[in-house]
Structures are given as structure tokens and as C-alpha cells.
């Protein structure tokens, strides 16, 4: 009798937890209240502006935050960067994207595989040394890799993916 009560309680908790997680994942994406810094399109399910998702700084900061402390070729000295992972962004947008086409304000575009965020530890940085990144300082959003942690990241491939002044991301699903 006691064992069946425990099993029933575990099943009930599991059912409630799954329902709660599903509700959070499918919660509607709010509209930005501040200046739009990032537009995401492509293979996404959650939108707030037609077929796109627009984000202001508050919305980007509401995503789980990650830090990377590293040197990089564009800034003197050691810096700590804070921002969000593509993994969390795509999860919020209910995307199955495997690659990101990332575009800067000057129309430079690069394609970044999702593995750069899951395996290499890259982030979309919005802050450098605790301060929001300005346009003059390669912001408001920049892809940063932990260059000091993995020697293989110090290459033209990853330097080319370290795009700054990002304003647009397109989520793409590659079929193999």
C-alpha cells in the first residue's frame, strides 16, 4: 500500500512538472518596451512582430546569463563579458535551428553552427566588464569565444565568427 502511494505521488509530481515546463516554454513572447536591439527570424515558433522576434535589452537580460573572461584581438587586456547563449535564445523561441546567420549593422554576415555555443562556450555578449557594450565598444551585441581556454579558438575561423554590432539573427535548420 505504501509503495503504491509513493509511486502515485511521484507520477503526480512528474505530470505537474512536465505541464509547468511546457507552459513556460510556450509562454507568449512579450513585445519589447525599450529600443529593439535584436531581431530574430527563420526557424522560430515564438514571435512578437509578425514572423520575427524583437528583443530589447531587458528581454535579452531576462535570458540566462553567462560570463566569459578572455583576451581577444579587438580589445586590449583581459575582459569579462556577460551575455546569453544561442541555446537559451533558441529554446525561448522554440527553435530547432542548427545554424545561425548573424548580421552586423555594417551588413557583415557570418554563419555560426550551434555547436560553437554548446561545445566551444561562445556567448552573445551584451556587457563588457559590467557595463553595457556601446556601438563604439563593438556592441550592443558581440559573439565572444573563450579564446584563452581553448587554443584552437585562436584561428581565423573563430575570429571571423566573432561578429560585433549584431542586430539580426536568422535561425536555420540544415538537413543532412
PDB file of C-alpha atoms in Angstrom:
ATOM      1  CA  UNK A   1       0.000   0.000   0.000  1.00  0.00           C
ATOM      2  CA  UNK A   2       2.761   2.437   0.974  1.00  0.00           C
ATOM      3  CA  UNK A   3       4.742   1.727  -2.236  1.00  0.00           C
ATOM      4  CA  UNK A   4       1.735   2.435  -4.468  1.00  0.00           C
ATOM      5  CA  UNK A   5       1.184   5.746  -2.642  1.00  0.00           C
ATOM      6  CA  UNK A   6       4.816   6.742  -3.296  1.00  0.00           C
ATOM      7  CA  UNK A   7       4.548   5.728  -6.960  1.00  0.00           C
ATOM      8  CA  UNK A   8       1.320   7.719  -7.335  1.00  0.00           C
ATOM      9  CA  UNK A   9       2.919  10.770  -5.689  1.00  0.00           C
ATOM     10  CA  UNK A  10       5.970  10.577  -7.961  1.00  0.00           C
ATOM     11  CA  UNK A  11       3.781  10.249 -11.058  1.00  0.00           C
ATOM     12  CA  UNK A  12       1.651  13.207  -9.984  1.00  0.00           C
ATOM     13  CA  UNK A  13       4.732  15.380  -9.359  1.00  0.00           C
ATOM     14  CA  UNK A  14       6.186  14.383 -12.725  1.00  0.00           C
ATOM     15  CA  UNK A  15       2.956  15.210 -14.513  1.00  0.00           C
ATOM     16  CA  UNK A  16       2.704  18.603 -12.806  1.00  0.00           C
ATOM     17  CA  UNK A  17       6.357  19.392 -13.532  1.00  0.00           C
ATOM     18  CA  UNK A  18       6.033  18.480 -17.225  1.00  0.00           C
ATOM     19  CA  UNK A  19       2.917  20.605 -17.537  1.00  0.00           C
ATOM     20  CA  UNK A  20       4.634  23.549 -15.862  1.00  0.00           C
ATOM     21  CA  UNK A  21       7.718  23.272 -18.095  1.00  0.00           C
ATOM     22  CA  UNK A  22       5.537  23.054 -21.193  1.00  0.00           C
ATOM     23  CA  UNK A  23       3.581  26.141 -20.085  1.00  0.00           C
ATOM     24  CA  UNK A  24       6.783  28.125 -19.511  1.00  0.00           C
ATOM     25  CA  UNK A  25       8.255  27.078 -22.862  1.00  0.00           C
ATOM     26  CA  UNK A  26       5.121  28.057 -24.762  1.00  0.00           C
ATOM     27  CA  UNK A  27       4.517  31.306 -22.853  1.00  0.00           C
ATOM     28  CA  UNK A  28       3.937  34.083 -25.374  1.00  0.00           C
ATOM     29  CA  UNK A  29       6.947  36.238 -26.171  1.00  0.00           C
ATOM     30  CA  UNK A  30       6.197  39.755 -24.894  1.00  0.00           C
ATOM     31  CA  UNK A  31       6.687  42.828 -27.031  1.00  0.00           C
ATOM     32  CA  UNK A  32       9.755  44.902 -26.209  1.00  0.00           C
ATOM     33  CA  UNK A  33       9.126  48.029 -24.155  1.00  0.00           C
ATOM     34  CA  UNK A  34      12.509  49.584 -24.941  1.00  0.00           C
ATOM     35  CA  UNK A  35      14.528  50.132 -28.110  1.00  0.00           C
ATOM     36  CA  UNK A  36      14.739  46.980 -30.245  1.00  0.00           C
ATOM     37  CA  UNK A  37      18.352  45.753 -30.282  1.00  0.00           C
ATOM     38  CA  UNK A  38      17.930  42.334 -31.861  1.00  0.00           C
ATOM     39  CA  UNK A  39      15.612  40.827 -34.460  1.00  0.00           C
ATOM     40  CA  UNK A  40      15.442  37.040 -34.790  1.00  0.00           C
ATOM     41  CA  UNK A  41      13.754  35.289 -37.716  1.00  0.00           C
ATOM     42  CA  UNK A  42      13.790  31.987 -39.558  1.00  0.00           C
ATOM     43  CA  UNK A  43      13.010  28.643 -37.944  1.00  0.00           C
ATOM     44  CA  UNK A  44      11.319  30.011 -34.793  1.00  0.00           C
ATOM     45  CA  UNK A  45       7.909  29.286 -33.274  1.00  0.00           C
ATOM     46  CA  UNK A  46       7.612  32.195 -30.810  1.00  0.00           C
ATOM     47  CA  UNK A  47       7.297  35.655 -32.351  1.00  0.00           C
ATOM     48  CA  UNK A  48       6.123  39.103 -31.277  1.00  0.00           C
ATOM     49  CA  UNK A  49       6.318  41.073 -34.557  1.00  0.00           C
ATOM     50  CA  UNK A  50       4.808  39.178 -37.464  1.00  0.00           C
ATOM     51  CA  UNK A  51       7.160  36.288 -38.245  1.00  0.00           C
ATOM     52  CA  UNK A  52      10.018  37.820 -36.241  1.00  0.00           C
ATOM     53  CA  UNK A  53      11.005  38.091 -32.601  1.00  0.00           C
ATOM     54  CA  UNK A  54      12.136  41.530 -31.440  1.00  0.00           C
ATOM     55  CA  UNK A  55      14.221  41.926 -28.272  1.00  0.00           C
ATOM     56  CA  UNK A  56      15.157  44.949 -26.196  1.00  0.00           C
ATOM     57  CA  UNK A  57      17.933  44.902 -23.581  1.00  0.00           C
ATOM     58  CA  UNK A  58      15.591  43.925 -20.738  1.00  0.00           C
ATOM     59  CA  UNK A  59      14.371  40.888 -22.699  1.00  0.00           C
ATOM     60  CA  UNK A  60      17.935  39.837 -23.540  1.00  0.00           C
ATOM     61  CA  UNK A  61      18.928  40.171 -19.887  1.00  0.00           C
ATOM     62  CA  UNK A  62      15.942  38.034 -18.865  1.00  0.00           C
ATOM     63  CA  UNK A  63      17.571  35.097 -20.674  1.00  0.00           C
ATOM     64  CA  UNK A  64      20.001  33.029 -18.556  1.00  0.00           C
ATOM     65  CA  UNK A  65      23.269  34.966 -18.360  1.00  0.00           C
ATOM     66  CA  UNK A  66      26.741  33.503 -18.890  1.00  0.00           C
ATOM     67  CA  UNK A  67      30.200  35.030 -18.500  1.00  0.00           C
ATOM     68  CA  UNK A  68      33.434  34.597 -20.420  1.00  0.00           C
ATOM     69  CA  UNK A  69      36.706  36.115 -19.221  1.00  0.00           C
ATOM     70  CA  UNK A  70      39.245  36.271 -22.022  1.00  0.00           C
ATOM     71  CA  UNK A  71      41.603  38.306 -24.151  1.00  0.00           C
ATOM     72  CA  UNK A  72      40.541  38.966 -27.730  1.00  0.00           C
ATOM     73  CA  UNK A  73      42.142  40.608 -30.767  1.00  0.00           C
ATOM     74  CA  UNK A  74      39.846  43.664 -30.661  1.00  0.00           C
ATOM     75  CA  UNK A  75      40.314  44.872 -27.078  1.00  0.00           C
ATOM     76  CA  UNK A  76      43.482  45.387 -25.072  1.00  0.00           C
ATOM     77  CA  UNK A  77      43.824  43.365 -21.881  1.00  0.00           C
ATOM     78  CA  UNK A  78      41.719  40.773 -20.114  1.00  0.00           C
ATOM     79  CA  UNK A  79      37.973  41.442 -20.067  1.00  0.00           C
ATOM     80  CA  UNK A  80      34.908  39.763 -18.602  1.00  0.00           C
ATOM     81  CA  UNK A  81      31.947  39.535 -20.956  1.00  0.00           C
ATOM     82  CA  UNK A  82      28.381  38.750 -19.923  1.00  0.00           C
ATOM     83  CA  UNK A  83      25.513  37.766 -22.153  1.00  0.00           C
ATOM     84  CA  UNK A  84      23.242  34.990 -23.341  1.00  0.00           C
ATOM     85  CA  UNK A  85      23.801  31.722 -25.156  1.00  0.00           C
ATOM     86  CA  UNK A  86      22.248  30.924 -28.510  1.00  0.00           C
ATOM     87  CA  UNK A  87      20.989  27.728 -26.882  1.00  0.00           C
ATOM     88  CA  UNK A  88      18.838  29.695 -24.417  1.00  0.00           C
ATOM     89  CA  UNK A  89      17.688  32.136 -27.101  1.00  0.00           C
ATOM     90  CA  UNK A  90      16.598  29.332 -29.433  1.00  0.00           C
ATOM     91  CA  UNK A  91      14.889  27.464 -26.585  1.00  0.00           C
ATOM     92  CA  UNK A  92      12.902  30.614 -25.721  1.00  0.00           C
ATOM     93  CA  UNK A  93      11.839  30.914 -29.354  1.00  0.00           C
ATOM     94  CA  UNK A  94      11.052  27.182 -29.634  1.00  0.00           C
ATOM     95  CA  UNK A  95      13.507  26.811 -32.499  1.00  0.00           C
ATOM     96  CA  UNK A  96      15.113  23.654 -33.823  1.00  0.00           C
ATOM     97  CA  UNK A  97      17.762  25.694 -35.633  1.00  0.00           C
ATOM     98  CA  UNK A  98      21.211  24.167 -36.050  1.00  0.00           C
ATOM     99  CA  UNK A  99      22.987  27.194 -37.552  1.00  0.00           C
ATOM    100  CA  UNK A 100      22.678  30.931 -37.096  1.00  0.00           C
ATOM    101  CA  UNK A 101      23.086  33.527 -39.809  1.00  0.00           C
ATOM    102  CA  UNK A 102      24.259  36.554 -37.841  1.00  0.00           C
ATOM    103  CA  UNK A 103      24.290  40.055 -39.359  1.00  0.00           C
ATOM    104  CA  UNK A 104      26.034  43.207 -38.119  1.00  0.00           C
ATOM    105  CA  UNK A 105      24.960  46.813 -38.576  1.00  0.00           C
ATOM    106  CA  UNK A 106      27.516  47.208 -41.410  1.00  0.00           C
ATOM    107  CA  UNK A 107      25.829  44.218 -43.160  1.00  0.00           C
ATOM    108  CA  UNK A 108      28.752  41.844 -42.469  1.00  0.00           C
ATOM    109  CA  UNK A 109      27.195  38.397 -42.138  1.00  0.00           C
ATOM    110  CA  UNK A 110      28.589  35.133 -40.859  1.00  0.00           C
ATOM    111  CA  UNK A 111      27.103  31.718 -40.230  1.00  0.00           C
ATOM    112  CA  UNK A 112      27.735  30.115 -36.851  1.00  0.00           C
ATOM    113  CA  UNK A 113      26.979  26.472 -36.028  1.00  0.00           C
ATOM    114  CA  UNK A 114      25.055  25.943 -32.790  1.00  0.00           C
ATOM    115  CA  UNK A 115      27.952  23.727 -31.612  1.00  0.00           C
ATOM    116  CA  UNK A 116      30.044  26.871 -31.112  1.00  0.00           C
ATOM    117  CA  UNK A 117      27.732  27.703 -28.202  1.00  0.00           C
ATOM    118  CA  UNK A 118      27.241  24.174 -26.854  1.00  0.00           C
ATOM    119  CA  UNK A 119      30.799  22.873 -27.259  1.00  0.00           C
ATOM    120  CA  UNK A 120      33.059  25.932 -27.504  1.00  0.00           C
ATOM    121  CA  UNK A 121      31.346  28.131 -24.895  1.00  0.00           C
ATOM    122  CA  UNK A 122      30.621  31.130 -27.128  1.00  0.00           C
ATOM    123  CA  UNK A 123      28.114  33.728 -25.948  1.00  0.00           C
ATOM    124  CA  UNK A 124      26.301  36.737 -27.349  1.00  0.00           C
ATOM    125  CA  UNK A 125      27.908  39.353 -25.084  1.00  0.00           C
ATOM    126  CA  UNK A 126      25.940  42.455 -24.130  1.00  0.00           C
ATOM    127  CA  UNK A 127      28.228  43.636 -21.307  1.00  0.00           C
ATOM    128  CA  UNK A 128      31.982  44.095 -21.010  1.00  0.00           C
ATOM    129  CA  UNK A 129      33.448  44.425 -17.522  1.00  0.00           C
ATOM    130  CA  UNK A 130      29.984  45.024 -16.054  1.00  0.00           C
ATOM    131  CA  UNK A 131      28.999  47.811 -18.460  1.00  0.00           C
ATOM    132  CA  UNK A 132      26.628  47.587 -21.436  1.00  0.00           C
ATOM    133  CA  UNK A 133      28.577  47.403 -24.695  1.00  0.00           C
ATOM    134  CA  UNK A 134      28.131  50.566 -26.752  1.00  0.00           C
ATOM    135  CA  UNK A 135      28.343  50.828 -30.543  1.00  0.00           C
ATOM    136  CA  UNK A 136      31.764  52.424 -30.117  1.00  0.00           C
ATOM    137  CA  UNK A 137      32.772  49.427 -27.998  1.00  0.00           C
ATOM    138  CA  UNK A 138      31.648  46.787 -30.566  1.00  0.00           C
ATOM    139  CA  UNK A 139      28.176  46.478 -29.015  1.00  0.00           C
ATOM    140  CA  UNK A 140      25.408  46.323 -28.302  1.00  0.00           C
ATOM    141  CA  UNK A 141      25.837  42.585 -29.004  1.00  0.00           C
ATOM    142  CA  UNK A 142      29.005  40.692 -29.909  1.00  0.00           C
ATOM    143  CA  UNK A 143      29.857  36.994 -30.231  1.00  0.00           C
ATOM    144  CA  UNK A 144      32.676  36.191 -27.804  1.00  0.00           C
ATOM    145  CA  UNK A 145      34.542  32.904 -27.547  1.00  0.00           C
ATOM    146  CA  UNK A 146      36.660  31.859 -24.537  1.00  0.00           C
ATOM    147  CA  UNK A 147      39.856  32.299 -26.576  1.00  0.00           C
ATOM    148  CA  UNK A 148      42.118  31.860 -23.536  1.00  0.00           C
ATOM    149  CA  UNK A 149      40.578  28.498 -22.592  1.00  0.00           C
ATOM    150  CA  UNK A 150      40.939  26.699 -25.931  1.00  0.00           C
ATOM    151  CA  UNK A 151      43.962  27.277 -28.147  1.00  0.00           C
ATOM    152  CA  UNK A 152      42.066  26.049 -31.244  1.00  0.00           C
ATOM    153  CA  UNK A 153      39.749  29.070 -30.946  1.00  0.00           C
ATOM    154  CA  UNK A 154      42.652  31.385 -31.799  1.00  0.00           C
ATOM    155  CA  UNK A 155      42.130  30.944 -35.530  1.00  0.00           C
ATOM    156  CA  UNK A 156      40.696  32.881 -38.457  1.00  0.00           C
ATOM    157  CA  UNK A 157      37.633  30.597 -38.447  1.00  0.00           C
ATOM    158  CA  UNK A 158      36.558  31.668 -34.962  1.00  0.00           C
ATOM    159  CA  UNK A 159      37.810  35.246 -35.315  1.00  0.00           C
ATOM    160  CA  UNK A 160      35.572  35.516 -38.397  1.00  0.00           C
ATOM    161  CA  UNK A 161      32.589  34.290 -36.378  1.00  0.00           C
ATOM    162  CA  UNK A 162      33.262  36.824 -33.599  1.00  0.00           C
ATOM    163  CA  UNK A 163      30.904  39.295 -35.177  1.00  0.00           C
ATOM    164  CA  UNK A 164      30.112  42.566 -33.394  1.00  0.00           C
ATOM    165  CA  UNK A 165      27.385  45.208 -33.587  1.00  0.00           C
ATOM    166  CA  UNK A 166      24.872  42.415 -34.149  1.00  0.00           C
ATOM    167  CA  UNK A 167      21.310  43.410 -34.911  1.00  0.00           C
ATOM    168  CA  UNK A 168      19.853  40.392 -36.731  1.00  0.00           C
ATOM    169  CA  UNK A 169      19.942  36.597 -36.346  1.00  0.00           C
ATOM    170  CA  UNK A 170      18.280  34.068 -38.613  1.00  0.00           C
ATOM    171  CA  UNK A 171      17.813  30.548 -37.250  1.00  0.00           C
ATOM    172  CA  UNK A 172      18.410  27.929 -39.933  1.00  0.00           C
ATOM    173  CA  UNK A 173      17.780  24.180 -39.900  1.00  0.00           C
ATOM    174  CA  UNK A 174      20.251  22.270 -42.038  1.00  0.00           C
ATOM    175  CA  UNK A 175      19.053  18.929 -43.332  1.00  0.00           C
ATOM    176  CA  UNK A 176      21.770  16.352 -43.775  1.00  0.00           C
TER     177      UNK A 176
END
